[in-house]
Amino acid sequence: MSKKLLAASGIAVYAFLYLPLVVVVAYSFNNSKLNAEWVGFTWHWYRVLLSDDIMLKAAGNSLLIALTASLASTVLGTMAGYALYRYKLKLLPVLVMAPLAIPEILVGVSLLIFFVAINLTLGLLSIMLSHIAFCIGFVAIVVRSRLSGMDESLPEAARDLGATPFQAFRLVTLPLIAPGIIAGALLAFTLSIDDFVITFFTAGVGASTLPLQIYSMIKIAVTPEVNAISTLLMLLTLFLIVVASRLSPDSIRGR
Amino acid sequence: MSRLLCLLCLVAMPALAADELHLYNWNNYIAPETVDRFEAYCKCKVIQDYYSDNEELLAKLAAGAKGYDILVPTGNALASLVRQGALLPLDKKLIPNLKNVNPAYLNTPFDPGNRYSVPYAYTVTLIGYNVEKMRQLGLPTDTWAVIFEPKYLARVKGRVTVLDSQRELMAAALKYLGYSANDTVEAHWYRAEQLILRAKPYWAAFNSSSYIKELTVGNIWLVHGYSNDMFQAQNDAKAAKRKFTIGFSIPKEGAVLALDNMVIHKDAPRPDLAHKFINFMLDGRNSSELTNMIGSGNPNLAALKYINPKIASNPAIFPGKEELGKLEMLQDLNMEQRRVLNRLWIKIKIE
Amino acid sequence: MAKHLGKWLISGPPVLYLIVFFVIPTCIMVLASFRYAGEYGGLAPVLLHDTSGAHLNLTLESYHEFFSDFIYSWLFIKTLVYALVTTFCCLLMAYPLALLIARSASKYRDLLVLLVILPFWSNFLIRIYAWMILLGPQSAFSAALNGFLGIFGVGPVRLLFTPFAVVLCLIYVQLPFMVLPLYANLEKHDPALLDAAQDLGANAWQRFWRVTFPLSLPGIYAGIALVFVPVLGIFAVPDILGGTRGIMIGNLIKQEFLEARDWPFGSALSIMLTIGAMIIVGGAALFAGRRRNGDV
């Protein structure tokens, strides 16, 4: 009985998650300039989107930044998560948690002033560096949470059997925490692709991302073109992930 | 790998930046045809970045962001930029089309003698409404009272939005009370605050962005907003074949006129292209395209013959002499005044 | 020696990165909260040069302003309440979902996790706009709700532009940040423990409450940390959906940086917010730690 209840409540939450999404996707086919009520079906907005260079470039930038930032922050975040778990450092927990605690707008403004002070030209690079900074913490927390439930005896057994600490980590610990790392990577990617506040302050001339582009359209009209690109972006990301998981060896997928 | 690519791009950028004009403008504030024509004319590329509020522009520049050639600040933001010394003086010899501009819009207190700026377009902050609903409810549409007086508001409770802007809402309240929009006497500000707080329970939201949509869809019947937004709402409602029409008018007590200007940033990479662009935009036909697209007011006399007559004859977009006398441009406030206003605004928002 | 080398090799790079791109900029802003605001916005110079030499141009006026008027603290408390409600609801909703995914057949797990995150690769703003449609007076949901309430003679309620809309959207926006850490933790629970409990006579509820739940606490804490603290600083959701009463402290901070151009005060507010958040989270962690050690 409780299994059915669990399944039912899980599905209810999924429904909650997808309800606005259904609206977003459905309205991308809406034959009306406004995102307000359903009028009729059309492919028009997808056609508009494909000829809208500015929007496409912004979407491309967003993807590029998200991929780079999530990769770098996953590596650094995993290291941080492991260090948090293994070594009782006093500094690291504060350092890792702090970016999450501080309002994004403060982080954004401070990074802007910092980049200008060190004379770094604002652009895609400045956005990437900013994203990595706030993603590390998220990845570290997820990885650490996974590690703290891991059975210590397994890597220890590997050490007893003659493996070096590094080998024990690579061949035993890493596969065990792999789902945590992947969850962290997904989280970082999501954060980066959707970030608005920090990107707003650290973006430079000509380096627009999708959230910035959409925000600048709010005043005039959030036409269904925005719905169209949101839909396409989701599909594209889904496609990339499916391809990546097909190509990666099974051990990383936690089997 | 992609990091390396980025670094390479950054190095190569100065070489590529040769024939690009960086325009930092409000979104949807230049017609795409105009941009295309300019690109063909100057054989260069126009890179656009957008902001949706003067404050964003000022914040970015205050933190030291650079790389922009042309900016389009409104009057009070222009004053701030001039005082900070952030702008390049214009070389009038390169912009002969300046003679096309209506003298009424030149020589503003923000930039006497137009040393740094040239008028681009203007909007009026006024009242927009659902014509049929206002008639049905017997509400006046030519006075700020309909936004501030409970006796009127009671009939449209929850169907009114006002701008989410300290300066604009205060200005409307001050004008309604009979003061100048630029009045800085604290006692007057407190009176305005009381007026706003009394009306607030009837308002649905402070909204500066999606009120066009809400008005066009019919969720909201009365808005405090900008003339070009109302123009768009009017067209959208017609295009969607709604059973109601949208109207907009300047209240009789007066309103705020926002004049946007083209300026060149002092660190502009291509001031020569920037001057070319300004002169190009001052040409009558080029200037008219924006007005025809979004219904913005146009300070360019040579543009009048290219403007759609329905727009040109609309007194809310092109106010006549009498209305013009009641319109005011907002001046920038000093630090102390901004603090006081800000505290008032917080109280208004939280109450 | 090798152990120490390992420690520095592993913790070094992230620490270094965070020091350069986080600590230093933050220190700049902490300093900023003690500076005067620039005449036209931004910040006034730290050192003033005049005939008697250079002296520090610092002040406590921003903090004085914060403590001089209760409305700032009141706004913080209001934001806190919103954040607590949001976090609690997120936990209630995320737990069954994470449990469901963790207990499913392993070949479906990746897909199910992906399905949780997928909506969040659309765009933040467009999802809020979707909620505007769903909660608007003309939506099917509103109409149905009001029809239902009409049966009891209760007048039509407005869903949009209310605190309810704000909290609902906050929950929606933060949900995956609660699901993912919970899932990462629940997934590695050893099923053998539950079998053992069942053999010892525990029923389903007891198995959950006395085996699963305690083991999942680290995941819960992680989820709470990822939801509660960021919600405190959010401004976009109350901006769009909050109507005339729904503002949070994040809106005020944004206003200080943009409209008021009072960066020192914006920094001071942010710092007070951060300190408050850390006290709360630190206090909760301390309490949880003592409870685990059997003190409480």
PDB file of N, CA, C and O in Angstrom, chain A residues 13-14 16-18 35 37 79 92 95 98 100-101 103 105 110-111 129 132 138 145-146 149 187 189-190 194 218 226-227 234 237 253, chain C residues 10 15 17 21-23 25 29 93 97 110 112 115 117-118 121 124 126-127 129 133 138 172 177 180 184 187-188 226 229 253-254 273:
ATOM      1  N   VAL A  13       4.006  15.285  -7.637  1.00  0.00           N
ATOM      2  CA  VAL A  13       5.041  16.310  -7.663  1.00  0.00           C
ATOM      3  C   VAL A  13       5.554  16.530  -9.081  1.00  0.00           C
ATOM      4  O   VAL A  13       5.798  17.662  -9.501  1.00  0.00           O
ATOM      5  N   TYR A  14       5.701  15.459  -9.816  1.00  0.00           N
ATOM      6  CA  TYR A  14       6.096  15.607 -11.228  1.00  0.00           C
ATOM      7  C   TYR A  14       5.081  16.476 -11.967  1.00  0.00           C
ATOM      8  O   TYR A  14       5.437  17.321 -12.781  1.00  0.00           O
ATOM      9  N   PHE A  16       3.201  18.785 -10.776  1.00  0.00           N
ATOM     10  CA  PHE A  16       3.425  20.171 -10.357  1.00  0.00           C
ATOM     11  C   PHE A  16       4.604  20.782 -11.120  1.00  0.00           C
ATOM     12  O   PHE A  16       4.555  21.918 -11.569  1.00  0.00           O
ATOM     13  N   LEU A  17       5.681  19.978 -11.276  1.00  0.00           N
ATOM     14  CA  LEU A  17       6.862  20.477 -11.971  1.00  0.00           C
ATOM     15  C   LEU A  17       6.576  20.770 -13.430  1.00  0.00           C
ATOM     16  O   LEU A  17       7.138  21.691 -14.005  1.00  0.00           O
ATOM     17  N   TYR A  18       5.719  19.950 -14.019  1.00  0.00           N
ATOM     18  CA  TYR A  18       5.542  20.056 -15.465  1.00  0.00           C
ATOM     19  C   TYR A  18       4.397  20.948 -15.901  1.00  0.00           C
ATOM     20  O   TYR A  18       4.314  21.305 -17.078  1.00  0.00           O
ATOM     21  N   ASN A  35       1.684  36.376 -24.582  1.00  0.00           N
ATOM     22  CA  ASN A  35       1.731  35.103 -23.889  1.00  0.00           C
ATOM     23  C   ASN A  35       0.617  35.070 -22.874  1.00  0.00           C
ATOM     24  O   ASN A  35       0.855  35.023 -21.686  1.00  0.00           O
ATOM     25  N   GLU A  37      -3.297  34.088 -23.662  1.00  0.00           N
ATOM     26  CA  GLU A  37      -4.304  33.036 -23.784  1.00  0.00           C
ATOM     27  C   GLU A  37      -4.207  32.386 -25.158  1.00  0.00           C
ATOM     28  O   GLU A  37      -3.672  32.944 -26.097  1.00  0.00           O
ATOM     29  N   MET A  79      36.520  18.076  -5.850  1.00  0.00           N
ATOM     30  CA  MET A  79      37.701  18.147  -4.994  1.00  0.00           C
ATOM     31  C   MET A  79      37.337  18.770  -3.654  1.00  0.00           C
ATOM     32  O   MET A  79      37.736  18.273  -2.594  1.00  0.00           O
ATOM     33  N   LEU A  92      37.671  25.620   4.798  1.00  0.00           N
ATOM     34  CA  LEU A  92      36.965  25.194   3.586  1.00  0.00           C
ATOM     35  C   LEU A  92      35.432  25.249   3.692  1.00  0.00           C
ATOM     36  O   LEU A  92      34.781  25.746   2.783  1.00  0.00           O
ATOM     37  N   LEU A  95      34.245  28.751   3.242  1.00  0.00           N
ATOM     38  CA  LEU A  95      34.527  29.218   1.895  1.00  0.00           C
ATOM     39  C   LEU A  95      33.526  28.656   0.897  1.00  0.00           C
ATOM     40  O   LEU A  95      33.101  29.319  -0.040  1.00  0.00           O
ATOM     41  N   ALA A  98      29.751  29.999   1.774  1.00  0.00           N
ATOM     42  CA  ALA A  98      29.504  31.443   1.718  1.00  0.00           C
ATOM     43  C   ALA A  98      28.863  31.936   0.413  1.00  0.00           C
ATOM     44  O   ALA A  98      27.931  32.735   0.464  1.00  0.00           O
ATOM     45  N   LEU A 100      26.745  30.695  -1.367  1.00  0.00           N
ATOM     46  CA  LEU A 100      25.318  30.395  -1.375  1.00  0.00           C
ATOM     47  C   LEU A 100      24.569  31.339  -0.450  1.00  0.00           C
ATOM     48  O   LEU A 100      23.386  31.610  -0.642  1.00  0.00           O
ATOM     49  N   ALA A 101      25.279  31.814   0.595  1.00  0.00           N
ATOM     50  CA  ALA A 101      24.590  32.600   1.607  1.00  0.00           C
ATOM     51  C   ALA A 101      24.442  34.052   1.193  1.00  0.00           C
ATOM     52  O   ALA A 101      23.526  34.737   1.627  1.00  0.00           O
ATOM     53  N   PRO A 103      23.600  37.261  -1.017  1.00  0.00           N
ATOM     54  CA  PRO A 103      22.652  37.575  -2.087  1.00  0.00           C
ATOM     55  C   PRO A 103      23.369  37.711  -3.420  1.00  0.00           C
ATOM     56  O   PRO A 103      24.435  38.300  -3.501  1.00  0.00           O
ATOM     57  N   ILE A 105      22.941  39.497  -5.886  1.00  0.00           N
ATOM     58  CA  ILE A 105      23.184  40.831  -6.421  1.00  0.00           C
ATOM     59  C   ILE A 105      24.492  41.387  -5.859  1.00  0.00           C
ATOM     60  O   ILE A 105      25.246  42.065  -6.559  1.00  0.00           O
ATOM     61  N   SER A 110      30.040  42.823  -6.788  1.00  0.00           N
ATOM     62  CA  SER A 110      31.423  42.722  -6.318  1.00  0.00           C
ATOM     63  C   SER A 110      32.321  42.153  -7.408  1.00  0.00           C
ATOM     64  O   SER A 110      33.462  42.608  -7.576  1.00  0.00           O
ATOM     65  N   LEU A 111      31.826  41.182  -8.150  1.00  0.00           N
ATOM     66  CA  LEU A 111      32.627  40.626  -9.235  1.00  0.00           C
ATOM     67  C   LEU A 111      32.848  41.654 -10.336  1.00  0.00           C
ATOM     68  O   LEU A 111      33.930  41.732 -10.917  1.00  0.00           O
ATOM     69  N   LEU A 129      33.876  32.823 -15.439  1.00  0.00           N
ATOM     70  CA  LEU A 129      34.574  32.823 -14.159  1.00  0.00           C
ATOM     71  C   LEU A 129      33.590  33.045 -13.009  1.00  0.00           C
ATOM     72  O   LEU A 129      33.697  32.420 -11.958  1.00  0.00           O
ATOM     73  N   ILE A 132      31.487  29.815 -12.404  1.00  0.00           N
ATOM     74  CA  ILE A 132      32.238  28.759 -11.717  1.00  0.00           C
ATOM     75  C   ILE A 132      32.284  29.063 -10.221  1.00  0.00           C
ATOM     76  O   ILE A 132      32.091  28.183  -9.386  1.00  0.00           O
ATOM     77  N   PHE A 138      27.726  24.472  -4.709  1.00  0.00           N
ATOM     78  CA  PHE A 138      26.612  23.548  -4.886  1.00  0.00           C
ATOM     79  C   PHE A 138      27.106  22.129  -5.138  1.00  0.00           C
ATOM     80  O   PHE A 138      26.613  21.160  -4.552  1.00  0.00           O
ATOM     81  N   SER A 145      27.575  15.231   0.613  1.00  0.00           N
ATOM     82  CA  SER A 145      26.432  14.512   1.150  1.00  0.00           C
ATOM     83  C   SER A 145      26.467  13.052   0.722  1.00  0.00           C
ATOM     84  O   SER A 145      26.121  12.149   1.476  1.00  0.00           O
ATOM     85  N   ARG A 146      26.909  12.822  -0.482  1.00  0.00           N
ATOM     86  CA  ARG A 146      27.010  11.450  -0.985  1.00  0.00           C
ATOM     87  C   ARG A 146      28.115  10.691  -0.273  1.00  0.00           C
ATOM     88  O   ARG A 146      27.973   9.522   0.075  1.00  0.00           O
ATOM     89  N   GLY A 149      27.736   9.110   3.392  1.00  0.00           N
ATOM     90  CA  GLY A 149      27.018   7.860   3.621  1.00  0.00           C
ATOM     91  C   GLY A 149      27.759   6.673   3.053  1.00  0.00           C
ATOM     92  O   GLY A 149      27.291   5.547   3.092  1.00  0.00           O
ATOM     93  N   LEU A 187      23.369  19.981 -11.567  1.00  0.00           N
ATOM     94  CA  LEU A 187      22.955  21.145 -10.815  1.00  0.00           C
ATOM     95  C   LEU A 187      23.716  22.376 -11.294  1.00  0.00           C
ATOM     96  O   LEU A 187      23.131  23.444 -11.525  1.00  0.00           O
ATOM     97  N   PHE A 189      25.143  22.879 -14.174  1.00  0.00           N
ATOM     98  CA  PHE A 189      24.711  23.231 -15.529  1.00  0.00           C
ATOM     99  C   PHE A 189      23.406  24.015 -15.480  1.00  0.00           C
ATOM    100  O   PHE A 189      23.248  25.046 -16.142  1.00  0.00           O
ATOM    101  N   THR A 190      22.473  23.513 -14.677  1.00  0.00           N
ATOM    102  CA  THR A 190      21.171  24.185 -14.546  1.00  0.00           C
ATOM    103  C   THR A 190      21.336  25.597 -14.010  1.00  0.00           C
ATOM    104  O   THR A 190      20.735  26.542 -14.509  1.00  0.00           O
ATOM    105  N   ASP A 194      20.654  29.196 -16.397  1.00  0.00           N
ATOM    106  CA  ASP A 194      19.501  30.005 -16.062  1.00  0.00           C
ATOM    107  C   ASP A 194      19.862  31.248 -15.260  1.00  0.00           C
ATOM    108  O   ASP A 194      18.993  32.011 -14.897  1.00  0.00           O
ATOM    109  N   ILE A 218      11.322  41.789 -21.843  1.00  0.00           N
ATOM    110  CA  ILE A 218      10.139  41.795 -20.970  1.00  0.00           C
ATOM    111  C   ILE A 218       9.278  43.009 -21.177  1.00  0.00           C
ATOM    112  O   ILE A 218       8.063  42.911 -21.244  1.00  0.00           O
ATOM    113  N   VAL A 226      10.047  33.505 -27.335  1.00  0.00           N
ATOM    114  CA  VAL A 226      10.792  33.107 -26.146  1.00  0.00           C
ATOM    115  C   VAL A 226      10.392  31.700 -25.720  1.00  0.00           C
ATOM    116  O   VAL A 226      11.250  30.893 -25.349  1.00  0.00           O
ATOM    117  N   ASN A 227       9.106  31.409 -25.812  1.00  0.00           N
ATOM    118  CA  ASN A 227       8.660  30.047 -25.505  1.00  0.00           C
ATOM    119  C   ASN A 227       9.316  29.059 -26.448  1.00  0.00           C
ATOM    120  O   ASN A 227       9.731  27.970 -26.059  1.00  0.00           O
ATOM    121  N   MET A 234      15.515  23.185 -24.174  1.00  0.00           N
ATOM    122  CA  MET A 234      15.284  21.990 -23.362  1.00  0.00           C
ATOM    123  C   MET A 234      15.529  20.735 -24.173  1.00  0.00           C
ATOM    124  O   MET A 234      16.196  19.808 -23.727  1.00  0.00           O
ATOM    125  N   THR A 237      19.284  20.260 -24.858  1.00  0.00           N
ATOM    126  CA  THR A 237      20.015  19.799 -23.683  1.00  0.00           C
ATOM    127  C   THR A 237      19.723  18.337 -23.414  1.00  0.00           C
ATOM    128  O   THR A 237      20.627  17.555 -23.117  1.00  0.00           O
ATOM    129  N   ARG A 253      28.156   5.385 -14.751  1.00  0.00           N
ATOM    130  CA  ARG A 253      26.732   5.596 -14.523  1.00  0.00           C
ATOM    131  C   ARG A 253      26.275   4.921 -13.247  1.00  0.00           C
ATOM    132  O   ARG A 253      25.095   4.894 -12.957  1.00  0.00           O
TER     133      ARG A 253
ATOM    134  N   ILE C  10      44.368  18.321  -3.032  1.00  0.00           N
ATOM    135  CA  ILE C  10      42.928  18.176  -3.262  1.00  0.00           C
ATOM    136  C   ILE C  10      42.189  19.455  -2.899  1.00  0.00           C
ATOM    137  O   ILE C  10      41.314  19.906  -3.613  1.00  0.00           O
ATOM    138  N   VAL C  15      40.064  26.020  -3.141  1.00  0.00           N
ATOM    139  CA  VAL C  15      40.258  27.100  -2.180  1.00  0.00           C
ATOM    140  C   VAL C  15      40.838  28.326  -2.867  1.00  0.00           C
ATOM    141  O   VAL C  15      40.371  29.459  -2.676  1.00  0.00           O
ATOM    142  N   TYR C  17      40.730  29.155  -6.043  1.00  0.00           N
ATOM    143  CA  TYR C  17      39.758  29.770  -6.950  1.00  0.00           C
ATOM    144  C   TYR C  17      38.765  30.630  -6.186  1.00  0.00           C
ATOM    145  O   TYR C  17      38.466  31.761  -6.548  1.00  0.00           O
ATOM    146  N   PHE C  21      38.205  34.601  -6.698  1.00  0.00           N
ATOM    147  CA  PHE C  21      36.973  35.069  -7.344  1.00  0.00           C
ATOM    148  C   PHE C  21      35.789  35.193  -6.418  1.00  0.00           C
ATOM    149  O   PHE C  21      34.696  35.491  -6.858  1.00  0.00           O
ATOM    150  N   PHE C  22      36.006  34.958  -5.147  1.00  0.00           N
ATOM    151  CA  PHE C  22      34.880  35.151  -4.254  1.00  0.00           C
ATOM    152  C   PHE C  22      35.272  35.977  -3.036  1.00  0.00           C
ATOM    153  O   PHE C  22      34.645  36.987  -2.735  1.00  0.00           O
ATOM    154  N   VAL C  23      36.310  35.547  -2.326  1.00  0.00           N
ATOM    155  CA  VAL C  23      36.660  36.226  -1.090  1.00  0.00           C
ATOM    156  C   VAL C  23      37.085  37.665  -1.352  1.00  0.00           C
ATOM    157  O   VAL C  23      36.600  38.600  -0.708  1.00  0.00           O
ATOM    158  N   PRO C  25      36.511  39.725  -4.023  1.00  0.00           N
ATOM    159  CA  PRO C  25      35.404  40.619  -4.375  1.00  0.00           C
ATOM    160  C   PRO C  25      34.485  40.909  -3.194  1.00  0.00           C
ATOM    161  O   PRO C  25      34.019  42.031  -3.028  1.00  0.00           O
ATOM    162  N   MET C  29      33.297  44.458  -1.255  1.00  0.00           N
ATOM    163  CA  MET C  29      31.957  44.930  -0.935  1.00  0.00           C
ATOM    164  C   MET C  29      31.773  45.155   0.560  1.00  0.00           C
ATOM    165  O   MET C  29      31.013  46.025   0.960  1.00  0.00           O
ATOM    166  N   MET C  93       7.534  18.058  -0.498  1.00  0.00           N
ATOM    167  CA  MET C  93       7.270  17.614  -1.863  1.00  0.00           C
ATOM    168  C   MET C  93       8.442  16.829  -2.432  1.00  0.00           C
ATOM    169  O   MET C  93       8.264  15.899  -3.205  1.00  0.00           O
ATOM    170  N   LEU C  97       9.353  12.283  -3.867  1.00  0.00           N
ATOM    171  CA  LEU C  97       9.874  12.168  -5.222  1.00  0.00           C
ATOM    172  C   LEU C  97      11.258  11.540  -5.208  1.00  0.00           C
ATOM    173  O   LEU C  97      11.548  10.613  -5.967  1.00  0.00           O
ATOM    174  N   ASP C 110      18.351   7.290 -13.772  1.00  0.00           N
ATOM    175  CA  ASP C 110      18.929   8.459 -14.453  1.00  0.00           C
ATOM    176  C   ASP C 110      17.858   9.263 -15.169  1.00  0.00           C
ATOM    177  O   ASP C 110      17.819  10.484 -15.093  1.00  0.00           O
ATOM    178  N   LEU C 112      14.672   9.418 -14.559  1.00  0.00           N
ATOM    179  CA  LEU C 112      13.764  10.104 -13.644  1.00  0.00           C
ATOM    180  C   LEU C 112      14.411  11.371 -13.076  1.00  0.00           C
ATOM    181  O   LEU C 112      13.758  12.398 -12.919  1.00  0.00           O
ATOM    182  N   LEU C 115      14.280  13.970 -15.648  1.00  0.00           N
ATOM    183  CA  LEU C 115      12.946  14.539 -15.801  1.00  0.00           C
ATOM    184  C   LEU C 115      12.670  15.604 -14.752  1.00  0.00           C
ATOM    185  O   LEU C 115      11.875  16.505 -14.962  1.00  0.00           O
ATOM    186  N   ILE C 117      14.949  17.680 -13.614  1.00  0.00           N
ATOM    187  CA  ILE C 117      15.690  18.904 -13.948  1.00  0.00           C
ATOM    188  C   ILE C 117      15.267  19.512 -15.265  1.00  0.00           C
ATOM    189  O   ILE C 117      15.425  20.703 -15.479  1.00  0.00           O
ATOM    190  N   LEU C 118      14.750  18.700 -16.149  1.00  0.00           N
ATOM    191  CA  LEU C 118      14.423  19.175 -17.499  1.00  0.00           C
ATOM    192  C   LEU C 118      13.668  20.503 -17.549  1.00  0.00           C
ATOM    193  O   LEU C 118      14.041  21.397 -18.287  1.00  0.00           O
ATOM    194  N   TRP C 121      15.698  23.777 -17.610  1.00  0.00           N
ATOM    195  CA  TRP C 121      16.529  24.224 -18.718  1.00  0.00           C
ATOM    196  C   TRP C 121      15.746  25.083 -19.676  1.00  0.00           C
ATOM    197  O   TRP C 121      16.280  25.516 -20.689  1.00  0.00           O
ATOM    198  N   PHE C 124      14.064  30.762 -16.656  1.00  0.00           N
ATOM    199  CA  PHE C 124      13.514  31.199 -15.375  1.00  0.00           C
ATOM    200  C   PHE C 124      12.339  32.160 -15.545  1.00  0.00           C
ATOM    201  O   PHE C 124      11.258  31.963 -14.995  1.00  0.00           O
ATOM    202  N   ILE C 126      10.537  32.819 -18.156  1.00  0.00           N
ATOM    203  CA  ILE C 126       9.395  32.321 -18.907  1.00  0.00           C
ATOM    204  C   ILE C 126       8.558  31.390 -18.043  1.00  0.00           C
ATOM    205  O   ILE C 126       7.331  31.318 -18.193  1.00  0.00           O
ATOM    206  N   ARG C 127       9.211  30.725 -17.070  1.00  0.00           N
ATOM    207  CA  ARG C 127       8.437  29.870 -16.177  1.00  0.00           C
ATOM    208  C   ARG C 127       7.595  30.707 -15.232  1.00  0.00           C
ATOM    209  O   ARG C 127       6.453  30.346 -14.908  1.00  0.00           O
ATOM    210  N   TYR C 129       6.429  33.602 -15.997  1.00  0.00           N
ATOM    211  CA  TYR C 129       5.337  34.069 -16.829  1.00  0.00           C
ATOM    212  C   TYR C 129       4.275  32.997 -17.012  1.00  0.00           C
ATOM    213  O   TYR C 129       3.085  33.281 -17.092  1.00  0.00           O
ATOM    214  N   ILE C 133       0.174  33.072 -16.169  1.00  0.00           N
ATOM    215  CA  ILE C 133      -0.957  32.587 -16.958  1.00  0.00           C
ATOM    216  C   ILE C 133      -1.810  31.639 -16.124  1.00  0.00           C
ATOM    217  O   ILE C 133      -3.040  31.721 -16.094  1.00  0.00           O
ATOM    218  N   GLN C 138      -8.190  34.697 -15.610  1.00  0.00           N
ATOM    219  CA  GLN C 138      -8.914  34.035 -16.693  1.00  0.00           C
ATOM    220  C   GLN C 138      -8.483  32.591 -16.906  1.00  0.00           C
ATOM    221  O   GLN C 138      -8.902  31.949 -17.840  1.00  0.00           O
ATOM    222  N   TYR C 172       8.306  26.316  -6.435  1.00  0.00           N
ATOM    223  CA  TYR C 172       8.503  25.730  -7.759  1.00  0.00           C
ATOM    224  C   TYR C 172       9.944  25.894  -8.225  1.00  0.00           C
ATOM    225  O   TYR C 172      10.554  24.971  -8.746  1.00  0.00           O
ATOM    226  N   PHE C 177      16.542  21.843  -6.228  1.00  0.00           N
ATOM    227  CA  PHE C 177      17.687  21.955  -5.325  1.00  0.00           C
ATOM    228  C   PHE C 177      17.480  21.159  -4.049  1.00  0.00           C
ATOM    229  O   PHE C 177      18.414  20.922  -3.293  1.00  0.00           O
ATOM    230  N   LEU C 180      17.650  16.941  -5.661  1.00  0.00           N
ATOM    231  CA  LEU C 180      18.938  16.346  -6.037  1.00  0.00           C
ATOM    232  C   LEU C 180      19.790  15.894  -4.850  1.00  0.00           C
ATOM    233  O   LEU C 180      20.253  14.755  -4.836  1.00  0.00           O
ATOM    234  N   ALA C 184      20.677  12.020  -4.051  1.00  0.00           N
ATOM    235  CA  ALA C 184      22.063  11.568  -3.982  1.00  0.00           C
ATOM    236  C   ALA C 184      22.310  10.798  -2.696  1.00  0.00           C
ATOM    237  O   ALA C 184      23.088   9.845  -2.661  1.00  0.00           O
ATOM    238  N   GLU C 187      19.887   7.346  -2.535  1.00  0.00           N
ATOM    239  CA  GLU C 187      20.215   6.314  -3.526  1.00  0.00           C
ATOM    240  C   GLU C 187      21.192   5.293  -2.971  1.00  0.00           C
ATOM    241  O   GLU C 187      21.200   4.146  -3.393  1.00  0.00           O
ATOM    242  N   LYS C 188      22.030   5.742  -1.996  1.00  0.00           N
ATOM    243  CA  LYS C 188      23.042   4.799  -1.539  1.00  0.00           C
ATOM    244  C   LYS C 188      22.652   4.053  -0.276  1.00  0.00           C
ATOM    245  O   LYS C 188      23.453   3.350   0.307  1.00  0.00           O
ATOM    246  N   LEU C 226      20.628  24.412   0.399  1.00  0.00           N
ATOM    247  CA  LEU C 226      20.564  24.878  -0.989  1.00  0.00           C
ATOM    248  C   LEU C 226      19.271  25.608  -1.315  1.00  0.00           C
ATOM    249  O   LEU C 226      19.172  26.246  -2.347  1.00  0.00           O
ATOM    250  N   VAL C 229      18.765  29.349   2.034  1.00  0.00           N
ATOM    251  CA  VAL C 229      19.601  30.542   1.972  1.00  0.00           C
ATOM    252  C   VAL C 229      19.425  31.340   0.673  1.00  0.00           C
ATOM    253  O   VAL C 229      19.237  32.554   0.724  1.00  0.00           O
ATOM    254  N   ILE C 253      17.293  45.298  -1.622  1.00  0.00           N
ATOM    255  CA  ILE C 253      18.722  45.373  -1.950  1.00  0.00           C
ATOM    256  C   ILE C 253      18.910  45.772  -3.415  1.00  0.00           C
ATOM    257  O   ILE C 253      19.721  46.640  -3.740  1.00  0.00           O
ATOM    258  N   LYS C 254      18.121  45.171  -4.288  1.00  0.00           N
ATOM    259  CA  LYS C 254      18.212  45.531  -5.710  1.00  0.00           C
ATOM    260  C   LYS C 254      17.911  47.010  -5.887  1.00  0.00           C
ATOM    261  O   LYS C 254      18.575  47.732  -6.613  1.00  0.00           O
ATOM    262  N   LEU C 273      22.016  40.554   5.950  1.00  0.00           N
ATOM    263  CA  LEU C 273      21.240  39.390   5.528  1.00  0.00           C
ATOM    264  C   LEU C 273      22.081  38.131   5.617  1.00  0.00           C
ATOM    265  O   LEU C 273      21.645  37.097   6.132  1.00  0.00           O
TER     266      LEU C 273
END
